[in-house]
Tab-separated table of C-alpha atoms in Angstrom:
chain	number	residue	atom	x	y	z
A	192	MET	CA	-21.996	-18.045	-20.008
A	193	THR	CA	-20.931	-20.856	-17.737
A	194	ALA	CA	-19.074	-19.833	-14.562
A	195	PRO	CA	-15.475	-20.996	-14.904
A	196	GLN	CA	-15.407	-22.718	-11.453
A	197	GLY	CA	-13.183	-25.588	-12.570
A	198	ASN	CA	-10.691	-23.539	-14.597
A	199	PRO	CA	-8.311	-21.464	-12.487
A	200	SER	CA	-6.402	-20.208	-15.515
A	201	LEU	CA	-9.563	-18.846	-17.041
A	202	VAL	CA	-10.430	-17.165	-13.670
A	203	VAL	CA	-7.033	-15.300	-13.627
A	204	ALA	CA	-7.335	-14.428	-17.304
A	205	LEU	CA	-10.862	-13.009	-16.840
A	206	ALA	CA	-9.801	-11.011	-13.759
A	207	MET	CA	-6.791	-9.618	-15.671
A	208	LEU	CA	-9.016	-8.583	-18.662
A	209	ILE	CA	-11.781	-7.152	-16.491
A	210	GLY	CA	-9.202	-5.162	-14.477
A	211	THR	CA	-7.494	-3.791	-17.609
A	212	VAL	CA	-10.713	-2.778	-19.228
A	213	SER	CA	-11.838	-1.077	-16.007
A	214	GLN	CA	-8.568	0.829	-15.936
A	215	LEU	CA	-9.175	2.066	-19.482
A	216	ILE	CA	-12.731	3.164	-18.701
A	217	ALA	CA	-11.513	4.879	-15.522
A	218	HIS	CA	-8.861	6.758	-17.494
A	219	HIS	CA	-11.457	8.197	-19.931
A	220	LEU	CA	-13.944	9.000	-17.088
A	221	LYS	CA	-11.058	10.654	-15.201
A	222	ILE	CA	-11.700	8.729	-11.933
A	223	PRO	CA	-9.422	6.541	-9.916
A	224	GLY	CA	-9.178	3.039	-11.471
A	225	ILE	CA	-9.403	1.400	-8.123
A	226	VAL	CA	-13.000	2.524	-7.815
A	227	LEU	CA	-13.975	0.477	-10.856
A	228	PHE	CA	-11.729	-2.457	-9.868
A	229	LEU	CA	-13.661	-2.916	-6.675
A	230	LEU	CA	-17.036	-2.537	-8.277
A	231	ALA	CA	-16.086	-4.844	-11.139
A	232	GLY	CA	-14.807	-7.557	-8.801
A	233	VAL	CA	-18.137	-7.680	-6.920
A	234	PHE	CA	-20.171	-7.483	-10.172
A	235	PHE	CA	-18.305	-10.278	-12.004
A	236	GLY	CA	-17.728	-12.281	-8.833
A	237	PRO	CA	-19.888	-15.112	-7.341
A	238	GLU	CA	-22.397	-12.635	-5.795
A	239	VAL	CA	-23.656	-11.295	-9.148
A	240	LEU	CA	-22.640	-12.764	-12.528
A	241	GLY	CA	-20.400	-15.496	-11.195
A	242	TRP	CA	-17.723	-15.245	-13.934
A	243	VAL	CA	-14.808	-14.661	-11.567
A	244	GLN	CA	-14.611	-17.506	-8.898
A	245	PRO	CA	-11.594	-16.918	-6.697
A	246	SER	CA	-12.353	-20.047	-4.719
A	247	SER	CA	-11.350	-22.158	-7.675
A	248	LEU	CA	-7.819	-20.912	-7.270
A	249	GLY	CA	-7.461	-22.491	-3.856
A	250	PHE	CA	-4.111	-21.900	-2.251
A	251	ALA	CA	-2.806	-20.503	-5.567
A	252	LEU	CA	-4.586	-17.226	-4.748
A	253	GLU	CA	-2.157	-16.669	-1.876
A	254	SER	CA	0.816	-17.208	-4.202
A	255	ILE	CA	-0.591	-14.873	-6.826
A	256	VAL	CA	-1.202	-12.201	-4.116
A	257	GLY	CA	2.338	-12.734	-2.817
A	258	PHE	CA	3.921	-12.390	-6.286
A	259	ALA	CA	1.921	-9.199	-7.022
A	260	VAL	CA	2.637	-7.608	-3.604
A	261	ALA	CA	6.377	-8.290	-3.964
A	262	ILE	CA	6.583	-6.620	-7.387
A	263	ILE	CA	4.290	-3.663	-6.398
A	264	LEU	CA	6.204	-2.817	-3.161
A	265	PHE	CA	9.621	-3.281	-4.837
A	266	GLU	CA	8.545	-0.926	-7.589
A	267	GLY	CA	7.098	1.379	-4.956
A	268	GLY	CA	10.528	1.550	-3.205
A	269	MET	CA	12.323	2.188	-6.475
A	270	VAL	CA	10.130	5.104	-7.587
A	271	LEU	CA	10.068	6.804	-4.187
A	272	ASN	CA	11.757	10.235	-4.536
A	273	LEU	CA	14.484	9.994	-1.980
A	274	HIS	CA	15.531	13.634	-2.641
A	275	PHE	CA	12.154	14.879	-1.316
A	276	LEU	CA	12.041	12.017	1.323
A	277	ARG	CA	15.283	13.198	2.860
A	278	ARG	CA	13.720	16.667	3.391
A	279	GLN	CA	10.503	15.182	4.623
A	280	GLY	CA	12.033	12.366	6.584
A	281	LYS	CA	11.062	13.620	10.072
A	282	ASN	CA	7.497	14.239	9.055
A	283	VAL	CA	7.178	10.807	7.467
A	284	GLN	CA	8.715	9.118	10.528
A	285	ARG	CA	6.223	10.882	12.820
A	286	LEU	CA	3.250	9.995	10.683
A	287	ILE	CA	4.254	6.334	10.470
A	288	PHE	CA	4.941	5.700	14.086
A	289	VAL	CA	2.054	7.778	15.456
A	290	GLY	CA	-0.248	6.106	12.928
A	291	ALA	CA	1.062	2.686	13.830
A	292	LEU	CA	0.219	3.325	17.512
A	293	LEU	CA	-3.083	5.276	17.343
A	294	THR	CA	-4.814	3.678	14.350
A	295	PRO	CA	-5.053	0.175	15.747
A	296	LEU	CA	-6.184	1.447	19.095
A	297	GLY	CA	-8.775	3.763	17.519
A	298	GLY	CA	-9.967	0.982	15.141
A	299	ALA	CA	-10.260	-1.475	18.077
A	300	PHE	CA	-12.169	1.013	20.159
A	301	LEU	CA	-14.653	1.692	17.309
A	302	ALA	CA	-15.122	-1.967	16.464
A	303	HIS	CA	-15.562	-3.027	20.046
A	304	PHE	CA	-18.148	-0.346	21.040
A	305	LEU	CA	-19.962	0.021	17.773
A	306	MET	CA	-19.927	-3.582	16.385
A	307	GLY	CA	-20.061	-5.275	19.832
A	308	TRP	CA	-17.054	-7.435	18.983
A	309	SER	CA	-14.688	-9.001	21.492
A	310	TRP	CA	-11.525	-7.010	22.233
A	311	THR	CA	-9.456	-9.751	20.563
A	312	LEU	CA	-11.355	-9.482	17.209
A	313	SER	CA	-11.524	-5.693	17.523
A	314	LEU	CA	-7.677	-5.444	17.994
A	315	LEU	CA	-7.171	-7.576	14.982
A	316	PHE	CA	-9.342	-5.313	12.986
A	317	GLY	CA	-7.394	-2.293	14.323
A	318	THR	CA	-4.035	-3.769	13.123
A	319	LEU	CA	-5.505	-4.458	9.710
A	320	VAL	CA	-6.442	-0.852	9.018
A	321	ILE	CA	-3.023	0.541	9.876
A	322	VAL	CA	-1.794	0.274	6.330
A	323	THR	CA	-2.594	2.618	3.381
A	324	GLY	CA	-0.411	1.394	0.609
A	325	PRO	CA	1.130	2.532	-2.700
A	326	THR	CA	-1.484	0.667	-4.722
A	327	VAL	CA	-4.018	3.332	-3.946
A	328	ILE	CA	-2.014	6.373	-2.868
A	329	THR	CA	0.358	6.573	-5.905
A	330	PRO	CA	-2.384	6.649	-8.589
A	331	ILE	CA	-4.371	9.184	-6.658
A	332	VAL	CA	-1.369	11.430	-6.062
A	333	SER	CA	-0.366	11.239	-9.717
A	334	ARG	CA	-3.810	11.913	-11.030
A	335	ILE	CA	-4.462	14.991	-8.912
A	336	ASN	CA	-1.059	16.582	-9.555
A	337	LEU	CA	-0.353	17.089	-5.863
A	338	GLN	CA	2.493	19.245	-4.619
A	339	HIS	CA	5.731	17.283	-4.368
A	340	ASN	CA	6.215	17.557	-0.603
A	341	LEU	CA	2.729	16.203	0.196
A	342	GLY	CA	2.945	13.523	-2.494
A	343	THR	CA	6.187	12.306	-1.052
A	344	ILE	CA	4.824	12.177	2.493
A	345	LEU	CA	1.759	10.147	1.421
A	346	GLU	CA	3.672	7.777	-0.893
A	347	ALA	CA	6.421	7.186	1.657
A	348	GLU	CA	3.861	6.659	4.397
A	349	GLY	CA	1.966	4.173	2.182
A	350	ILE	CA	5.148	2.181	1.424
A	351	PHE	CA	6.722	2.047	4.889
A	352	ILE	CA	3.472	1.690	6.804
A	353	ASP	CA	2.818	-1.434	4.763
A	354	ALA	CA	5.923	-3.072	6.226
A	355	LEU	CA	5.252	-2.006	9.793
A	356	GLY	CA	1.481	-2.473	9.700
A	357	ALA	CA	1.572	-5.901	8.130
A	358	SER	CA	4.193	-7.048	10.629
A	359	ILE	CA	2.106	-5.756	13.575
A	360	ALA	CA	-1.023	-7.400	12.171
A	361	ILE	CA	0.676	-10.834	11.756
A	362	VAL	CA	2.149	-10.617	15.290
A	363	ALA	CA	-1.323	-9.767	16.616
A	364	LEU	CA	-2.817	-12.799	14.838
A	365	GLU	CA	-0.199	-15.102	16.222
A	366	LEU	CA	-0.789	-13.743	19.723
A	367	VAL	CA	-4.453	-14.682	19.431
A	368	PHE	CA	-3.424	-18.323	19.471
A	369	LEU	CA	-1.076	-17.914	22.505
A	370	ASP	CA	-1.872	-18.004	26.185
A	371	SER	CA	-2.815	-14.387	27.057
A	372	SER	CA	-0.382	-14.509	30.041
A	373	SER	CA	2.622	-14.808	27.715
A	374	TRP	CA	1.827	-12.146	25.115
A	375	LEU	CA	4.546	-9.463	25.793
A	376	LEU	CA	7.792	-11.280	24.945
A	377	PRO	CA	6.620	-13.246	21.885
A	378	GLY	CA	4.900	-10.089	20.586
A	379	ALA	CA	7.887	-7.803	20.931
A	380	TRP	CA	10.268	-10.470	19.598
A	381	GLY	CA	7.982	-11.309	16.636
A	382	LEU	CA	7.714	-7.628	15.545
A	383	PHE	CA	11.537	-7.085	15.993
A	384	ALA	CA	12.412	-10.235	14.060
A	385	ARG	CA	10.160	-9.364	11.093
A	386	LEU	CA	11.379	-5.794	10.758
A	387	SER	CA	15.041	-6.386	11.513
A	388	LEU	CA	15.511	-9.582	9.524
A	389	GLY	CA	13.505	-8.171	6.583
A	390	GLY	CA	15.589	-5.017	6.723
A	391	ILE	CA	18.879	-6.818	6.772
A	392	LEU	CA	17.976	-9.096	3.906
A	393	GLY	CA	16.612	-6.148	2.058
A	394	VAL	CA	19.896	-4.258	2.349
A	395	LEU	CA	21.936	-7.235	1.401
A	396	GLY	CA	19.713	-8.009	-1.576
A	397	GLY	CA	19.627	-4.391	-2.753
A	398	LEU	CA	23.384	-4.083	-2.601
A	399	LEU	CA	23.805	-7.399	-4.507
A	400	VAL	CA	21.569	-6.105	-7.301
A	401	ARG	CA	23.438	-2.841	-7.449
A	402	GLN	CA	26.639	-4.802	-7.860
A	403	VAL	CA	25.179	-6.889	-10.630
A	404	LEU	CA	23.835	-3.755	-12.462
A	405	HIS	CA	27.145	-1.892	-12.118
A	406	ARG	CA	30.216	-4.075	-11.932
A	407	TRP	CA	28.859	-7.314	-13.384
A	408	SER	CA	26.578	-5.870	-15.996
A	409	HIS	CA	28.500	-7.542	-18.844
A	410	TRP	CA	27.107	-10.850	-17.532
A	411	VAL	CA	23.517	-9.682	-18.048
A	412	PRO	CA	22.470	-9.502	-21.745
A	413	GLU	CA	20.862	-6.145	-22.679
A	414	GLY	CA	17.125	-6.355	-22.196
A	415	LEU	CA	17.139	-9.041	-19.499
A	416	GLU	CA	17.862	-6.637	-16.609
A	417	ASN	CA	14.154	-6.167	-16.017
A	418	VAL	CA	13.368	-9.854	-15.952
A	419	LEU	CA	16.329	-10.488	-13.609
A	420	ILE	CA	15.188	-7.773	-11.130
A	421	MET	CA	11.580	-8.937	-11.140
A	422	SER	CA	12.673	-12.481	-10.478
A	423	PHE	CA	14.972	-11.303	-7.713
A	424	ALA	CA	12.226	-9.246	-6.041
A	425	PHE	CA	9.835	-12.277	-5.899
A	426	ALA	CA	12.590	-14.595	-4.618
A	427	LEU	CA	13.594	-12.170	-1.948
A	428	PHE	CA	9.989	-11.718	-0.895
A	429	GLU	CA	9.229	-15.462	-0.650
A	430	GLY	CA	12.638	-16.351	0.793
A	431	THR	CA	12.315	-13.849	3.613
A	432	ASN	CA	8.760	-14.998	4.246
A	433	MET	CA	9.972	-18.551	4.547
A	434	LEU	CA	12.350	-17.468	7.372
A	435	VAL	CA	9.849	-15.094	9.155
A	436	SER	CA	6.151	-14.616	8.130
A	437	GLU	CA	5.531	-11.298	6.344
A	438	GLY	CA	9.140	-10.225	6.734
A	439	GLY	CA	9.349	-10.162	2.929
A	440	ILE	CA	7.459	-6.889	2.717
A	441	THR	CA	10.181	-5.004	4.563
A	442	ALA	CA	12.892	-6.748	2.475
A	443	VAL	CA	11.503	-5.834	-0.975
A	444	ILE	CA	10.832	-2.211	0.073
A	445	ILE	CA	14.358	-1.714	1.377
A	446	ALA	CA	15.864	-3.466	-1.632
A	447	GLY	CA	13.835	-1.385	-3.990
A	448	LEU	CA	14.997	1.895	-2.335
A	449	LEU	CA	18.597	0.836	-2.802
A	450	VAL	CA	18.199	-0.270	-6.373
A	451	GLY	CA	16.299	2.879	-7.285
A	452	GLU	CA	19.238	5.025	-6.172
A	453	SER	CA	21.703	3.201	-8.496
A	454	ASN	CA	22.437	3.833	-12.160
A	455	LYS	CA	19.767	6.360	-13.110
A	456	GLN	CA	19.460	5.544	-16.802
A	457	LEU	CA	19.299	1.751	-16.278
A	458	THR	CA	16.995	1.997	-13.267
A	459	GLN	CA	14.615	4.261	-15.129
A	460	GLN	CA	14.143	1.421	-17.672
A	461	ILE	CA	13.505	-1.006	-14.845
A	462	LYS	CA	11.096	1.412	-13.182
A	463	ASP	CA	9.169	1.762	-16.473
A	464	PHE	CA	9.001	-1.981	-16.859
A	465	LYS	CA	7.988	-2.532	-13.223
A	466	GLY	CA	5.390	0.198	-13.572
A	467	GLN	CA	3.809	-1.634	-16.525
A	468	ILE	CA	3.769	-4.952	-14.602
A	469	ALA	CA	2.280	-3.176	-11.558
A	470	ALA	CA	-0.406	-1.665	-13.844
A	471	LEU	CA	-1.396	-5.206	-14.838
A	472	LEU	CA	-1.174	-6.811	-11.366
A	473	ILE	CA	-2.967	-4.164	-9.287
A	474	PRO	CA	-6.309	-4.369	-11.184
A	475	THR	CA	-6.134	-8.132	-11.306
A	476	LEU	CA	-5.580	-8.402	-7.591
A	477	PHE	CA	-8.392	-5.978	-6.672
A	478	VAL	CA	-10.843	-7.833	-8.967
A	479	LEU	CA	-9.941	-11.264	-7.402
A	480	LEU	CA	-9.968	-10.019	-3.777
A	481	SER	CA	-13.145	-7.979	-4.161
A	482	ALA	CA	-14.844	-10.931	-5.866
A	483	ASN	CA	-14.372	-12.846	-2.613
A	484	VAL	CA	-16.594	-10.438	-0.721
A	485	LYS	CA	-20.068	-11.552	0.227
A	486	ILE	CA	-22.711	-8.817	-0.184
A	487	ALA	CA	-24.706	-10.329	2.633
A	488	GLY	CA	-21.671	-10.001	4.915
A	489	ILE	CA	-21.412	-6.312	4.061
A	490	LEU	CA	-25.158	-5.742	4.676
A	491	ALA	CA	-24.933	-7.622	7.988
A	492	LEU	CA	-22.548	-4.936	9.259
A	493	GLY	CA	-25.440	-2.508	9.281
A	494	TRP	CA	-25.097	1.177	10.033
A	495	GLN	CA	-22.607	0.333	12.767
A	496	GLY	CA	-20.100	-0.736	10.096
A	497	LEU	CA	-20.529	2.641	8.368
A	498	LEU	CA	-19.938	4.462	11.654
A	499	VAL	CA	-16.722	2.454	12.163
A	500	VAL	CA	-15.447	3.543	8.736
A	501	PHE	CA	-16.435	7.203	9.211
A	502	GLY	CA	-14.884	7.090	12.693
A	503	LEU	CA	-11.586	6.030	11.158
A	504	MET	CA	-11.877	8.777	8.512
A	505	PHE	CA	-13.058	11.697	10.542
A	506	LEU	CA	-11.728	10.947	14.070
A	507	VAL	CA	-8.778	8.640	14.076
A	508	ARG	CA	-6.881	9.896	10.953
A	509	PRO	CA	-7.182	13.629	11.803
A	510	LEU	CA	-5.946	12.817	15.376
A	511	VAL	CA	-3.024	10.966	13.994
A	512	VAL	CA	-2.074	13.862	11.641
A	513	LEU	CA	-2.592	16.440	14.415
A	514	LEU	CA	-0.344	14.675	16.885
A	515	SER	CA	2.204	13.734	14.161
A	516	PHE	CA	2.895	17.301	12.941
A	517	ILE	CA	2.906	19.263	16.210
A	518	GLY	CA	5.723	21.823	15.791
A	519	SER	CA	6.264	20.873	12.116
A	520	ASP	CA	6.628	23.328	9.234
A	521	LEU	CA	3.570	22.019	7.452
A	522	LYS	CA	0.785	24.545	6.841
A	523	PHE	CA	-2.738	24.006	8.303
A	524	ARG	CA	-4.244	23.384	4.862
A	525	GLU	CA	-1.607	20.732	4.232
A	526	LYS	CA	-2.485	18.970	7.466
A	527	ILE	CA	-6.188	19.079	6.481
A	528	PHE	CA	-5.380	17.291	3.175
A	529	LEU	CA	-3.186	14.676	4.864
A	530	SER	CA	-6.053	14.113	7.331
A	531	TRP	CA	-8.457	13.527	4.413
A	532	LEU	CA	-6.386	11.168	2.248
A	533	ALA	CA	-5.654	7.769	3.723
A	534	PRO	CA	-7.298	5.070	1.564
A	535	ARG	CA	-6.620	1.428	2.287
A	536	GLY	CA	-5.290	-0.873	-0.332
A	537	ILE	CA	-4.284	-4.281	-1.472
A	538	VAL	CA	-2.102	-5.280	1.556
A	539	ALA	CA	-5.045	-4.664	3.910
A	540	ALA	CA	-7.241	-6.827	1.697
A	541	ALA	CA	-4.642	-9.576	1.308
A	542	VAL	CA	-3.819	-9.772	5.045
A	543	ALA	CA	-7.547	-9.640	5.999
A	544	SER	CA	-8.162	-12.645	3.664
A	545	LEU	CA	-5.367	-14.490	5.455
A	546	PHE	CA	-6.846	-13.611	8.867
A	547	ALA	CA	-10.319	-14.822	7.958
A	548	HIS	CA	-8.859	-18.177	6.857
A	549	ARG	CA	-6.632	-18.576	9.883
A	550	LEU	CA	-9.405	-17.705	12.291
A	551	HIS	CA	-11.849	-20.090	10.603
A	552	THR	CA	-9.315	-23.039	10.668
A	553	GLY	CA	-8.397	-22.143	14.310
A	554	GLY	CA	-12.078	-22.350	15.364
A	555	ILE	CA	-12.357	-18.673	16.281
A	556	ALA	CA	-15.614	-17.033	15.144
A	557	GLY	CA	-15.772	-13.670	13.403
A	558	GLY	CA	-13.348	-14.099	10.529
A	559	ASP	CA	-15.922	-13.412	7.790
A	560	GLY	CA	-17.201	-10.319	9.567
A	561	LEU	CA	-13.647	-9.053	9.994
A	562	TYR	CA	-12.973	-9.463	6.262
A	563	SER	CA	-16.251	-7.779	5.387
A	564	LEU	CA	-15.550	-4.761	7.598
A	565	VAL	CA	-11.987	-4.360	6.221
A	566	PHE	CA	-13.381	-4.442	2.760
A	567	LEU	CA	-15.979	-1.849	3.630
A	568	VAL	CA	-13.139	0.389	4.922
A	569	ILE	CA	-11.209	-0.132	1.697
A	570	ALA	CA	-14.263	0.477	-0.537
A	571	ILE	CA	-15.440	3.613	1.204
A	572	THR	CA	-12.088	5.221	1.631
A	573	VAL	CA	-11.047	4.458	-1.953
A	574	ILE	CA	-14.287	5.747	-3.481
A	575	LEU	CA	-14.845	8.781	-1.344
A	576	GLN	CA	-11.253	9.898	-1.036
A	577	GLY	CA	-10.220	8.827	-4.520
A	578	LEU	CA	-13.042	10.692	-6.197
A	579	SER	CA	-12.747	13.787	-4.029
A	580	GLY	CA	-8.958	14.018	-3.617
A	581	GLY	CA	-8.468	16.352	-6.634
A	582	TRP	CA	-11.373	18.614	-5.604
A	583	VAL	CA	-10.068	18.844	-2.019
A	584	ALA	CA	-6.507	19.576	-3.177
A	585	ASN	CA	-7.784	22.206	-5.578
A	586	LYS	CA	-9.887	23.957	-2.940
A	587	LEU	CA	-6.912	23.972	-0.510
A	588	GLY	CA	-4.585	25.295	-3.212
A	589	LEU	CA	-2.281	22.294	-3.054
A	590	GLN	CA	-2.170	21.322	-6.696
A	591	ARG	CA	0.891	22.227	-8.782
A	592	THR	CA	0.767	23.345	-12.370
A	593	GLU	CA	1.484	20.815	-15.033
A	594	TYR	CA	4.920	22.245	-15.875
A	595	SER	CA	5.927	23.533	-12.499
A	596	GLY	CA	9.551	23.914	-11.436
A	597	THR	CA	12.593	26.080	-11.967
A	598	MET	CA	15.701	25.488	-14.081
A	599	PHE	CA	18.971	27.248	-13.337
A	600	LEU	CA	21.575	27.531	-16.149
A	601	GLY	CA	24.724	27.200	-14.095
A	602	ALA	CA	25.491	25.676	-10.692
A	603	ASN	CA	27.421	28.370	-8.973
A	604	ALA	CA	27.140	29.193	-5.274
A	605	LEU	CA	24.334	31.679	-5.818
A	606	ALA	CA	22.319	29.306	-8.047
A	607	ARG	CA	22.724	26.538	-5.469
A	608	LEU	CA	21.606	28.849	-2.690
A	609	CYS	CA	18.470	29.877	-4.630
A	610	ALA	CA	17.775	26.257	-5.486
A	611	LEU	CA	17.874	25.276	-1.887
A	612	ALA	CA	15.448	28.065	-0.930
A	613	LEU	CA	13.040	27.006	-3.583
A	614	GLU	CA	13.251	23.326	-2.638
A	615	ALA	CA	12.534	24.226	0.981
A	616	LYS	CA	9.212	25.473	-0.274
A	617	GLY	CA	8.469	22.198	-2.051
A	618	GLU	CA	9.262	23.304	-5.602
A	619	GLU	CA	11.125	21.156	-8.093
A	620	VAL	CA	14.486	22.543	-9.135
A	621	ILE	CA	16.976	21.488	-11.804
A	622	LEU	CA	20.585	22.793	-12.033
A	623	VAL	CA	22.196	22.586	-15.489
A	624	ASP	CA	25.930	23.228	-15.548
């Protein structure tokens, strides 16, 4: 078969088909689909069969990634269980901010001393591995039937750390091209602008959509709500990015949270639709981005690259969890599980691809090695943690039964009191009155 180098449409179609078939195979093998997406991308990419040639897409690949990230993160914000998030809010905040501080420092330290990279390149690597992401966390959590409180912490971390981590990474990249004597003010301002402007536009956009769905719903024909919301999410993402680079991630997450808390019946339909779109986009993206990886680049990292990955997994992440939950009500076994599960996802791969391109065009060496090391982190964390997540949760006694939860017939004061006590233990409760 001839490699479709001159046919971008065929490249996308093949990536979509390969990703979907990989998802079906993974479902029957009862393994995380992301494991097969990564392997399939490399196998069908230029390094092996050559069927999927992402280079033929040119700058269109960045637009495809942007569209997919907008939909995936908006959907992630919508499906986030705010009821559990409110109870775990303090734990989530600690994990996000401690992780955003220690992970880039730990990653930079490992890359500098093990890979022999400059501090500049090492710090860029550290900022890239901050993010985890819903594209990998949510499927793993759903598949292993994890307790609600831990699932909420991991999913919320994955969603919000994407916004913070991507903003920090982009600011770090911009600082590389500045005079080192003037880093502080532009860096602080850049981070503030991305998060604040993205948050403001996300709130405004989310409230606007809620108004449309509630008060102006008669203007939207039945069945077109899903298409309207998807179009809005992409427009909000790209519009915010036009004002401030990577601010769109924060905007779509905040907007998704607000829309998800509106009319439950209607938003459930939107969530189902967005979930189906995300199920198509995630495999396609992973296949395209992993097809970009050069095997020689991975091998060139040597054993030092493996040590960097294992250092992130077994030193940096446990330290982040340990410091985040000092004095919290989480049990020791729950902290162990949170220490183990932190796979990197599509946002890390997408931003790393952008970094490699920007460094190359800016005449700074090391972009290809940076992308290869980030991909190695993604591949190893996804494969090891994705395959072992269920076993670890089972051994630690953190899986819930398939039909767990308690239903109270009546919502009197005693029933509400009992429900609150059960919820405090992480159990799902329904009151029927």
